[in-house]
PDB file of C-alpha atoms and ligand atoms in Angstrom:
ATOM      1  CA  MET A  18     -79.841  73.506  43.982  1.00 47.00           C
ATOM      2  CA  ARG A  19     -78.696  71.465  47.094  1.00 53.00           C
ATOM      3  CA  THR A  20     -75.072  72.656  48.234  1.00 52.00           C
ATOM      4  CA  PHE A  21     -72.469  71.795  50.333  1.00 51.00           C
ATOM      5  CA  PHE A  22     -70.423  74.385  51.901  1.00 51.00           C
ATOM      6  CA  GLY A  23     -71.741  76.495  49.420  1.00 56.00           C
ATOM      7  CA  ILE A  24     -70.574  74.552  46.484  1.00 55.00           C
ATOM      8  CA  SER A  25     -73.284  72.144  44.278  1.00 62.00           C
ATOM      9  CA  ARG A  26     -73.519  68.429  45.019  1.00 59.00           C
ATOM     10  CA  ARG A  27     -71.669  67.521  41.696  1.00 60.00           C
ATOM     11  CA  SER A  28     -68.678  70.080  42.249  1.00 60.00           C
ATOM     12  CA  PHE A  29     -68.215  68.675  45.841  1.00 48.00           C
ATOM     13  CA  LEU A  30     -68.567  65.131  44.643  1.00 55.00           C
ATOM     14  CA  VAL A  31     -65.981  65.722  42.180  1.00 53.00           C
ATOM     15  CA  ARG A  32     -64.088  67.540  44.331  1.00 55.00           C
ATOM     16  CA  VAL A  33     -63.958  64.559  46.778  1.00 52.00           C
ATOM     17  CA  LEU A  34     -63.055  61.984  44.516  1.00 53.00           C
ATOM     18  CA  THR A  35     -60.475  64.198  42.953  1.00 51.00           C
ATOM     19  CA  PHE A  36     -58.803  64.305  46.459  1.00 50.00           C
ATOM     20  CA  CYS A  37     -59.536  60.452  47.064  1.00 45.00           C
ATOM     21  CA  ALA A  38     -57.776  59.783  43.976  1.00 51.00           C
ATOM     22  CA  ALA A  39     -54.470  61.896  44.318  1.00 48.00           C
ATOM     23  CA  PHE A  40     -54.153  60.375  48.045  1.00 46.00           C
ATOM     24  CA  VAL A  41     -54.404  56.872  46.919  1.00 45.00           C
ATOM     25  CA  GLN A  42     -51.754  57.893  44.086  1.00 45.00           C
ATOM     26  CA  GLY A  43     -49.588  59.543  46.541  1.00 41.00           C
ATOM     27  CA  TRP A  44     -49.517  56.685  48.784  1.00 41.00           C
ATOM     28  CA  TRP A  45     -48.455  54.212  45.927  1.00 41.00           C
ATOM     29  CA  THR A  46     -45.798  56.608  44.402  1.00 40.00           C
ATOM     30  CA  ARG A  47     -44.400  57.465  47.918  1.00 42.00           C
ATOM     31  CA  PRO A  48     -40.082  56.598  47.635  1.00 42.00           C
ATOM     32  CA  GLY A  49     -40.161  53.307  49.136  1.00 40.00           C
ATOM     33  CA  ALA A  50     -42.041  54.829  51.869  1.00 40.00           C
ATOM     34  CA  ALA A  51     -44.498  52.903  54.388  1.00 43.00           C
ATOM     35  CA  ARG A  52     -45.310  50.457  51.861  1.00 47.00           C
ATOM     36  CA  ALA A  53     -41.695  48.848  51.714  1.00 52.00           C
ATOM     37  CA  GLU A  54     -41.196  49.954  55.306  1.00 62.00           C
ATOM     38  CA  ALA A  55     -37.719  52.043  54.393  1.00 78.00           C
ATOM     39  CA  ASP A  56     -35.507  52.716  57.064  1.00 87.00           C
ATOM     40  CA  TYR A  57     -34.885  56.301  58.271  1.00 90.00           C
ATOM     41  CA  PHE A  58     -32.091  56.879  55.954  1.00 95.00           C
ATOM     42  CA  THR A  59     -33.721  55.755  52.507  1.00 91.00           C
ATOM     43  CA  GLY A  60     -33.196  58.796  50.281  1.00 93.00           C
ATOM     44  CA  THR A  61     -31.084  60.643  52.538  1.00 96.00           C
ATOM     45  CA  ASP A  62     -27.153  61.288  51.938  1.00 97.00           C
ATOM     46  CA  PHE A  63     -26.667  59.171  55.203  1.00 98.00           C
ATOM     47  CA  VAL A  64     -26.671  55.711  56.594  1.00 97.00           C
ATOM     48  CA  GLY A  65     -26.729  54.104  59.739  1.00 97.00           C
ATOM     49  CA  LYS A  66     -27.883  51.813  61.923  1.00 97.00           C
ATOM     50  CA  THR A  67     -31.271  49.927  60.821  1.00 96.00           C
ATOM     51  CA  ARG A  68     -33.051  46.625  60.953  1.00 96.00           C
ATOM     52  CA  ALA A  69     -36.181  47.875  58.765  1.00 92.00           C
ATOM     53  CA  GLY A  70     -37.311  46.781  55.163  1.00 91.00           C
ATOM     54  CA  PRO A  71     -34.560  44.662  53.483  1.00 91.00           C
ATOM     55  CA  PHE A  72     -32.584  44.864  56.422  1.00 96.00           C
ATOM     56  CA  LYS A  73     -34.505  42.656  58.412  1.00 96.00           C
ATOM     57  CA  GLN A  74     -32.572  39.754  56.871  1.00 97.00           C
ATOM     58  CA  PHE A  75     -29.178  41.491  57.575  1.00 98.00           C
ATOM     59  CA  TYR A  76     -28.999  44.184  60.462  1.00 98.00           C
ATOM     60  CA  ILE A  77     -27.056  47.122  59.785  1.00 98.00           C
ATOM     61  CA  ASN A  78     -24.558  48.546  62.420  1.00 97.00           C
ATOM     62  CA  TYR A  79     -23.148  52.255  62.349  1.00 97.00           C
ATOM     63  CA  TRP A  80     -21.688  53.798  65.209  1.00 95.00           C
ATOM     64  CA  LYS A  81     -22.540  57.240  63.928  1.00 95.00           C
ATOM     65  CA  PRO A  82     -24.569  58.004  60.809  1.00 97.00           C
ATOM     66  CA  LEU A  83     -21.989  57.870  57.762  1.00 98.00           C
ATOM     67  CA  ARG A  84     -22.129  60.158  54.944  1.00 98.00           C
ATOM     68  CA  ARG A  85     -22.217  58.172  51.868  1.00 98.00           C
ATOM     69  CA  ILE A  86     -19.012  57.680  49.945  1.00 98.00           C
ATOM     70  CA  LYS A  87     -18.744  58.565  46.459  1.00 98.00           C
ATOM     71  CA  ALA A  88     -16.305  56.145  44.415  1.00 97.00           C
ATOM     72  CA  GLU A  89     -14.827  58.976  42.642  1.00 97.00           C
ATOM     73  CA  ASP A  90     -14.149  60.970  45.844  1.00 97.00           C
ATOM     74  CA  TRP A  91     -12.514  57.973  47.698  1.00 98.00           C
ATOM     75  CA  SER A  92      -9.267  56.493  48.409  1.00 98.00           C
ATOM     76  CA  LEU A  93      -7.605  54.305  50.745  1.00 98.00           C
ATOM     77  CA  ALA A  94      -4.815  55.412  52.449  1.00 98.00           C
ATOM     78  CA  VAL A  95      -2.355  53.083  53.810  1.00 98.00           C
ATOM     79  CA  GLY A  96       0.337  54.644  56.502  1.00 98.00           C
ATOM     80  CA  GLY A  97       1.547  54.621  59.649  1.00 98.00           C
ATOM     81  CA  LEU A  98       4.712  52.313  60.487  1.00 98.00           C
ATOM     82  CA  CYS A  99       5.727  51.645  57.133  1.00 97.00           C
ATOM     83  CA  GLU A 100       8.438  53.204  54.453  1.00 91.00           C
ATOM     84  CA  ASN A 101       6.154  54.480  52.153  1.00 93.00           C
ATOM     85  CA  SER A 102       2.833  55.899  52.880  1.00 97.00           C
ATOM     86  CA  GLN A 103       0.523  55.266  49.859  1.00 97.00           C
ATOM     87  CA  THR A 104      -2.990  55.688  48.482  1.00 98.00           C
ATOM     88  CA  PHE A 105      -4.936  53.535  46.185  1.00 98.00           C
ATOM     89  CA  THR A 106      -8.137  54.376  44.423  1.00 98.00           C
ATOM     90  CA  LEU A 107     -10.837  51.813  44.361  1.00 98.00           C
ATOM     91  CA  ASP A 108     -10.166  50.551  40.832  1.00 97.00           C
ATOM     92  CA  GLN A 109      -6.423  50.192  41.582  1.00 98.00           C
ATOM     93  CA  LEU A 110      -7.709  47.768  44.424  1.00 98.00           C
ATOM     94  CA  LYS A 111     -10.326  46.093  42.076  1.00 96.00           C
ATOM     95  CA  HIS A 112      -7.191  45.066  40.334  1.00 97.00           C
ATOM     96  CA  LEU A 113      -5.786  43.031  42.743  1.00 98.00           C
ATOM     97  CA  PRO A 114      -6.105  39.222  42.675  1.00 98.00           C
ATOM     98  CA  THR A 115      -9.631  38.391  44.246  1.00 98.00           C
ATOM     99  CA  ARG A 116     -11.452  35.586  45.938  1.00 98.00           C
ATOM    100  CA  THR A 117     -14.705  34.648  46.704  1.00 98.00           C
ATOM    101  CA  GLN A 118     -15.862  33.410  49.919  1.00 98.00           C
ATOM    102  CA  ILE A 119     -19.625  32.311  51.773  1.00 98.00           C
ATOM    103  CA  SER A 120     -19.235  33.164  55.682  1.00 98.00           C
ATOM    104  CA  ARG A 121     -21.637  34.219  58.461  1.00 98.00           C
ATOM    105  CA  LEU A 122     -21.128  37.383  60.197  1.00 98.00           C
ATOM    106  CA  LYS A 123     -22.204  37.472  63.789  1.00 98.00           C
ATOM    107  CA  CYS A 124     -22.885  40.383  65.897  1.00 98.00           C
ATOM    108  CA  VAL A 125     -22.543  40.135  69.995  1.00 96.00           C
ATOM    109  CA  GLU A 126     -25.930  41.563  69.843  1.00 94.00           C
ATOM    110  CA  CYS A 127     -26.735  37.684  69.280  1.00 95.00           C
ATOM    111  CA  TRP A 128     -27.928  37.934  65.522  1.00 98.00           C
ATOM    112  CA  SER A 129     -25.824  36.534  62.415  1.00 98.00           C
ATOM    113  CA  ALA A 130     -26.445  36.278  58.939  1.00 98.00           C
ATOM    114  CA  LYS A 131     -24.784  34.706  56.110  1.00 98.00           C
ATOM    115  CA  ALA A 132     -23.500  36.318  52.428  1.00 98.00           C
ATOM    116  CA  GLU A 133     -20.959  35.661  49.859  1.00 98.00           C
ATOM    117  CA  TRP A 134     -18.025  37.942  50.081  1.00 98.00           C
ATOM    118  CA  THR A 135     -15.484  38.965  47.296  1.00 98.00           C
ATOM    119  CA  GLY A 136     -12.349  40.693  47.823  1.00 98.00           C
ATOM    120  CA  PHE A 137      -8.403  40.397  48.439  1.00 98.00           C
ATOM    121  CA  HIS A 138      -6.472  38.843  50.934  1.00 98.00           C
ATOM    122  CA  PHE A 139      -4.323  41.444  53.114  1.00 98.00           C
ATOM    123  CA  SER A 140      -1.215  40.039  52.092  1.00 98.00           C
ATOM    124  CA  GLU A 141      -1.594  41.722  48.677  1.00 98.00           C
ATOM    125  CA  LEU A 142      -1.942  45.047  50.095  1.00 98.00           C
ATOM    126  CA  MET A 143       1.390  44.562  52.712  1.00 98.00           C
ATOM    127  CA  LYS A 144       3.515  43.605  49.421  1.00 97.00           C
ATOM    128  CA  LEU A 145       2.558  46.841  47.753  1.00 97.00           C
ATOM    129  CA  CYS A 146       2.962  48.759  51.347  1.00 97.00           C
ATOM    130  CA  PRO A 147       5.491  46.720  53.373  1.00 98.00           C
ATOM    131  CA  PRO A 148       5.126  47.511  57.031  1.00 98.00           C
ATOM    132  CA  LYS A 149       8.427  47.900  59.194  1.00 98.00           C
ATOM    133  CA  PRO A 150       9.683  45.080  61.185  1.00 98.00           C
ATOM    134  CA  GLU A 151       7.983  46.130  64.486  1.00 98.00           C
ATOM    135  CA  VAL A 152       4.408  46.340  63.192  1.00 98.00           C
ATOM    136  CA  THR A 153       2.191  43.982  65.026  1.00 98.00           C
ATOM    137  CA  GLY A 154      -1.225  44.969  63.570  1.00 98.00           C
ATOM    138  CA  VAL A 155      -3.506  47.850  61.838  1.00 98.00           C
ATOM    139  CA  VAL A 156      -5.699  50.270  62.894  1.00 98.00           C
ATOM    140  CA  PHE A 157      -8.572  50.692  60.339  1.00 98.00           C
ATOM    141  CA  HIS A 158     -10.100  54.161  60.677  1.00 98.00           C
ATOM    142  CA  CYS A 159     -13.606  54.576  59.056  1.00 98.00           C
ATOM    143  CA  GLY A 160     -15.901  57.138  57.300  1.00 98.00           C
ATOM    144  CA  ASP A 161     -18.139  57.308  60.371  1.00 98.00           C
ATOM    145  CA  VAL A 162     -14.811  57.694  62.832  1.00 97.00           C
ATOM    146  CA  TYR A 163     -15.064  54.023  63.652  1.00 98.00           C
ATOM    147  CA  THR A 164     -11.812  52.760  64.267  1.00 98.00           C
ATOM    148  CA  GLU A 165     -10.845  48.860  64.866  1.00 98.00           C
ATOM    149  CA  HIS A 166      -7.563  46.744  65.348  1.00 98.00           C
ATOM    150  CA  LEU A 167      -6.479  43.821  63.947  1.00 98.00           C
ATOM    151  CA  SER A 168      -3.356  41.926  64.485  1.00 98.00           C
ATOM    152  CA  LEU A 169      -1.349  41.134  61.420  1.00 98.00           C
ATOM    153  CA  GLU A 170      -1.645  37.228  62.285  1.00 98.00           C
ATOM    154  CA  ASP A 171      -5.559  37.736  62.070  1.00 98.00           C
ATOM    155  CA  LEU A 172      -5.181  39.724  58.936  1.00 98.00           C
ATOM    156  CA  ASN A 173      -3.079  37.266  57.190  1.00 98.00           C
ATOM    157  CA  HIS A 174      -5.444  34.342  58.109  1.00 98.00           C
ATOM    158  CA  PRO A 175      -6.763  32.653  54.951  1.00 98.00           C
ATOM    159  CA  ARG A 176     -10.523  33.598  55.927  1.00 98.00           C
ATOM    160  CA  THR A 177      -9.999  36.924  56.481  1.00 98.00           C
ATOM    161  CA  LEU A 178     -10.896  39.066  53.289  1.00 98.00           C
ATOM    162  CA  LEU A 179     -10.736  42.916  52.425  1.00 98.00           C
ATOM    163  CA  VAL A 180     -14.110  42.912  50.474  1.00 98.00           C
ATOM    164  CA  THR A 181     -15.266  45.097  47.855  1.00 98.00           C
ATOM    165  CA  GLU A 182     -18.563  42.961  46.623  1.00 98.00           C
ATOM    166  CA  MET A 183     -21.201  41.414  48.655  1.00 98.00           C
ATOM    167  CA  ASP A 184     -23.402  38.917  47.259  1.00 98.00           C
ATOM    168  CA  GLY A 185     -21.946  39.310  43.463  1.00 98.00           C
ATOM    169  CA  ALA A 186     -22.543  43.266  43.738  1.00 98.00           C
ATOM    170  CA  PRO A 187     -20.706  46.338  44.965  1.00 98.00           C
ATOM    171  CA  LEU A 188     -20.976  46.524  48.742  1.00 98.00           C
ATOM    172  CA  SER A 189     -23.776  48.764  49.575  1.00 98.00           C
ATOM    173  CA  ASP A 190     -23.412  51.993  51.484  1.00 98.00           C
ATOM    174  CA  GLU A 191     -25.202  49.994  54.334  1.00 98.00           C
ATOM    175  CA  HIS A 192     -22.789  47.140  54.377  1.00 98.00           C
ATOM    176  CA  GLY A 193     -19.544  49.435  54.241  1.00 98.00           C
ATOM    177  CA  PHE A 194     -19.011  50.625  50.709  1.00 98.00           C
ATOM    178  CA  PRO A 195     -16.311  50.745  49.379  1.00 98.00           C
ATOM    179  CA  LEU A 196     -14.128  48.571  51.308  1.00 99.00           C
ATOM    180  CA  ARG A 197     -14.764  46.443  54.413  1.00 98.00           C
ATOM    181  CA  VAL A 198     -12.992  43.673  56.518  1.00 99.00           C
ATOM    182  CA  ILE A 199     -14.786  40.562  56.954  1.00 99.00           C
ATOM    183  CA  VAL A 200     -12.906  38.198  59.561  1.00 98.00           C
ATOM    184  CA  PRO A 201     -15.579  35.472  60.015  1.00 98.00           C
ATOM    185  CA  PHE A 202     -14.148  33.881  63.479  1.00 98.00           C
ATOM    186  CA  LYS A 203     -14.351  37.198  64.831  1.00 98.00           C
ATOM    187  CA  TYR A 204     -17.948  39.170  66.270  1.00 98.00           C
ATOM    188  CA  GLY A 205     -18.736  41.942  63.945  1.00 98.00           C
ATOM    189  CA  TYR A 206     -17.342  44.825  65.926  1.00 98.00           C
ATOM    190  CA  LYS A 207     -13.935  43.319  64.509  1.00 98.00           C
ATOM    191  CA  ASN A 208     -15.257  43.809  60.813  1.00 98.00           C
ATOM    192  CA  PRO A 209     -14.846  47.303  60.180  1.00 99.00           C
ATOM    193  CA  LYS A 210     -16.909  49.089  57.092  1.00 98.00           C
ATOM    194  CA  ALA A 211     -16.606  52.175  55.037  1.00 98.00           C
ATOM    195  CA  ILE A 212     -12.871  51.988  55.531  1.00 99.00           C
ATOM    196  CA  ILE A 213     -10.657  55.188  54.541  1.00 98.00           C
ATOM    197  CA  LYS A 214      -7.272  54.734  56.321  1.00 98.00           C
ATOM    198  CA  ILE A 215      -5.360  51.502  56.970  1.00 98.00           C
ATOM    199  CA  GLU A 216      -2.603  52.327  60.140  1.00 98.00           C
ATOM    200  CA  TYR A 217       0.280  50.364  60.668  1.00 98.00           C
ATOM    201  CA  VAL A 218       0.726  50.165  64.403  1.00 98.00           C
ATOM    202  CA  SER A 219       3.299  48.255  67.025  1.00 98.00           C
ATOM    203  CA  GLU A 220       1.027  47.698  69.975  1.00 98.00           C
ATOM    204  CA  SER A 221      -2.774  46.619  70.025  1.00 97.00           C
ATOM    205  CA  GLN A 222      -5.418  48.954  70.365  1.00 96.00           C
ATOM    206  CA  TYR A 223      -9.014  49.304  71.538  1.00 97.00           C
ATOM    207  CA  GLY A 224     -11.648  49.875  68.789  1.00 98.00           C
ATOM    208  CA  THR A 225     -14.486  52.007  69.431  1.00 98.00           C
ATOM    209  CA  TRP A 226     -16.826  49.264  70.925  1.00 96.00           C
ATOM    210  CA  SER A 227     -14.420  47.943  72.965  1.00 95.00           C
ATOM    211  CA  LYS A 228     -13.654  51.085  74.560  1.00 96.00           C
ATOM    212  CA  ILE A 229     -17.446  51.801  75.276  1.00 92.00           C
ATOM    213  CA  GLY A 230     -19.010  48.499  75.817  1.00 88.00           C
ATOM    214  CA  PRO A 231     -17.919  45.354  77.500  1.00 90.00           C
ATOM    215  CA  TYR A 232     -16.549  43.885  74.264  1.00 94.00           C
ATOM    216  CA  SER A 233     -13.091  42.142  74.492  1.00 95.00           C
ATOM    217  CA  PRO A 234     -10.595  43.990  72.201  1.00 96.00           C
ATOM    218  CA  ASP A 235      -9.827  40.394  71.194  1.00 97.00           C
ATOM    219  CA  GLY A 236     -13.120  39.457  69.681  1.00 98.00           C
ATOM    220  CA  THR A 237     -12.790  35.995  68.893  1.00 98.00           C
ATOM    221  CA  ILE A 238     -16.539  34.627  68.796  1.00 98.00           C
ATOM    222  CA  LEU A 239     -17.239  32.435  71.869  1.00 97.00           C
ATOM    223  CA  PRO A 240     -18.808  29.230  72.480  1.00 98.00           C
ATOM    224  CA  GLY A 241     -22.581  30.322  73.216  1.00 97.00           C
ATOM    225  CA  THR A 242     -26.017  30.870  71.569  1.00 98.00           C
ATOM    226  CA  ASP A 243     -26.563  32.290  68.108  1.00 98.00           C
ATOM    227  CA  HIS A 244     -30.071  33.693  66.828  1.00 98.00           C
ATOM    228  CA  PRO A 245     -29.798  33.508  62.840  1.00 98.00           C
ATOM    229  CA  LEU A 246     -31.716  35.812  60.929  1.00 98.00           C
ATOM    230  CA  ASP A 247     -32.166  33.500  58.095  1.00 98.00           C
ATOM    231  CA  PHE A 248     -33.656  30.966  60.392  1.00 98.00           C
ATOM    232  CA  SER A 249     -35.926  33.238  61.912  1.00 98.00           C
ATOM    233  CA  LYS A 250     -33.753  33.834  64.731  1.00 98.00           C
ATOM    234  CA  THR A 251     -34.372  30.150  66.194  1.00 98.00           C
ATOM    235  CA  PRO A 252     -31.800  29.909  68.825  1.00 98.00           C
ATOM    236  CA  ARG A 253     -28.528  27.497  67.654  1.00 98.00           C
ATOM    237  CA  ARG A 254     -25.572  26.365  70.165  1.00 98.00           C
ATOM    238  CA  ILE A 255     -22.484  27.423  68.493  1.00 98.00           C
ATOM    239  CA  PRO A 256     -19.112  25.950  69.556  1.00 98.00           C
ATOM    240  CA  GLY A 257     -16.844  29.226  69.219  1.00 98.00           C
ATOM    241  CA  ALA A 258     -14.897  30.611  66.186  1.00 98.00           C
ATOM    242  CA  GLU A 259     -16.099  30.768  62.710  1.00 98.00           C
ATOM    243  CA  ILE A 260     -19.790  29.615  62.219  1.00 98.00           C
ATOM    244  CA  THR A 261     -19.576  26.902  59.801  1.00 98.00           C
ATOM    245  CA  ASP A 262     -22.340  24.469  60.551  1.00 97.00           C
ATOM    246  CA  TYR A 263     -25.022  26.545  58.901  1.00 98.00           C
TER     247      TYR A 263
HETATM  248  N1  MTE B 317     -17.464  51.621  60.208  1.00 70.66           N
HETATM  249  C1  MTE B 317     -18.105  50.687  61.121  1.00 70.66           C
HETATM  250  N2  MTE B 317     -17.933  49.459  60.810  1.00 70.66           N
HETATM  251  C2  MTE B 317     -18.750  48.532  61.614  1.00 70.66           C
HETATM  252  C3  MTE B 317     -19.592  48.968  62.715  1.00 70.66           C
HETATM  253  C4  MTE B 317     -19.617  50.341  62.868  1.00 70.66           C
HETATM  254  O1  MTE B 317     -20.334  51.130  63.838  1.00 70.66           O
HETATM  255  N3  MTE B 317     -18.879  51.103  61.961  1.00 70.66           N
HETATM  256  N4  MTE B 317     -20.139  48.202  63.378  1.00 70.66           N
HETATM  257  C5  MTE B 317     -19.538  46.675  63.643  1.00 70.66           C
HETATM  258  C6  MTE B 317     -20.382  45.813  63.826  1.00 70.66           C
HETATM  259  S1  MTE B 317     -20.970  45.788  65.880  1.00 70.66           S
HETATM  260  C7  MTE B 317     -21.443  44.827  63.261  1.00 70.66           C
HETATM  261  S2  MTE B 317     -22.074  43.654  64.048  1.00 70.66           S
HETATM  262  C8  MTE B 317     -20.883  44.796  61.613  1.00 70.66           C
HETATM  263  C9  MTE B 317     -22.246  44.661  61.208  1.00 70.66           C
HETATM  264  O2  MTE B 317     -22.047  44.493  59.733  1.00 70.66           O
HETATM  265  P1  MTE B 317     -23.516  45.009  58.929  1.00 70.66           P
HETATM  266  O3  MTE B 317     -23.769  46.158  59.248  1.00 70.66           O
HETATM  267  O4  MTE B 317     -22.989  44.943  57.440  1.00 70.66           O
HETATM  268  O5  MTE B 317     -24.210  44.027  59.013  1.00 70.66           O
HETATM  269  O6  MTE B 317     -20.285  45.931  61.457  1.00 70.66           O
HETATM  270  C10 MTE B 317     -19.197  46.298  62.188  1.00 70.66           C
HETATM  271  N5  MTE B 317     -18.462  47.416  61.413  1.00 70.66           N
HETATM  272 MO1   MO B 318     -22.000  44.201  66.484  1.00 70.66          MO
END
């Protein structure tokens, strides 16, 4: 009988076929890998900066990998310069009057993307936890040790929202579950995600990116060129402030 590597031809063929079948099956059942071009963080306890797979249409920026936040372990601390520091559960925040708006998020790295955001206005939180008279703004502290400052004036702007939902679903970990800020007239870095603490302050502070890079602490969108991901990054001139033309 003909043998290959000391085994019969038939049994050799069976082994080769079994191996091929297992390989093909393994390929198709890999959890989102290769086929769906998953990002580095898929299937891990962390999320971080990614532009792969579904995030090609809306990039994800995280300063440091963030350990995914579980709703039941999370509460929002509101403190600093106020009479009574308080904490809120996600459920409590979801009972505040909500608003929904469509707005574009524009990063200083040039790209932008649009979504529908649902959340509450900062004035609702101020009613529950009033700041002291000397307060001029807040510092947001995030789960990835990111911080960002916004003035009370910017927070009380009608287009600024504290957001819990994106495109009709709870925020994903990537986009800042369970709570983020959306300030459409400021660059992305002024839109902190995965917020864990809100601190009332009386002096403006540099946020994480303004400390590291040449980014203004104010962060208002300047006139220039935008490369929207939903328009194949085709350059568009923008006049500055919120992008409302497309
Ligand atoms: N906690 C946290 N929030 C953050 C950042 C970050 O690094 N950490 N990056 C900011 C920047 S630079 C941008 S452009 C936007 C991007 O939002 P997205 O990841 O939902 O697209 O998030 C902002 N919020
Ligand atoms: Mo950004």
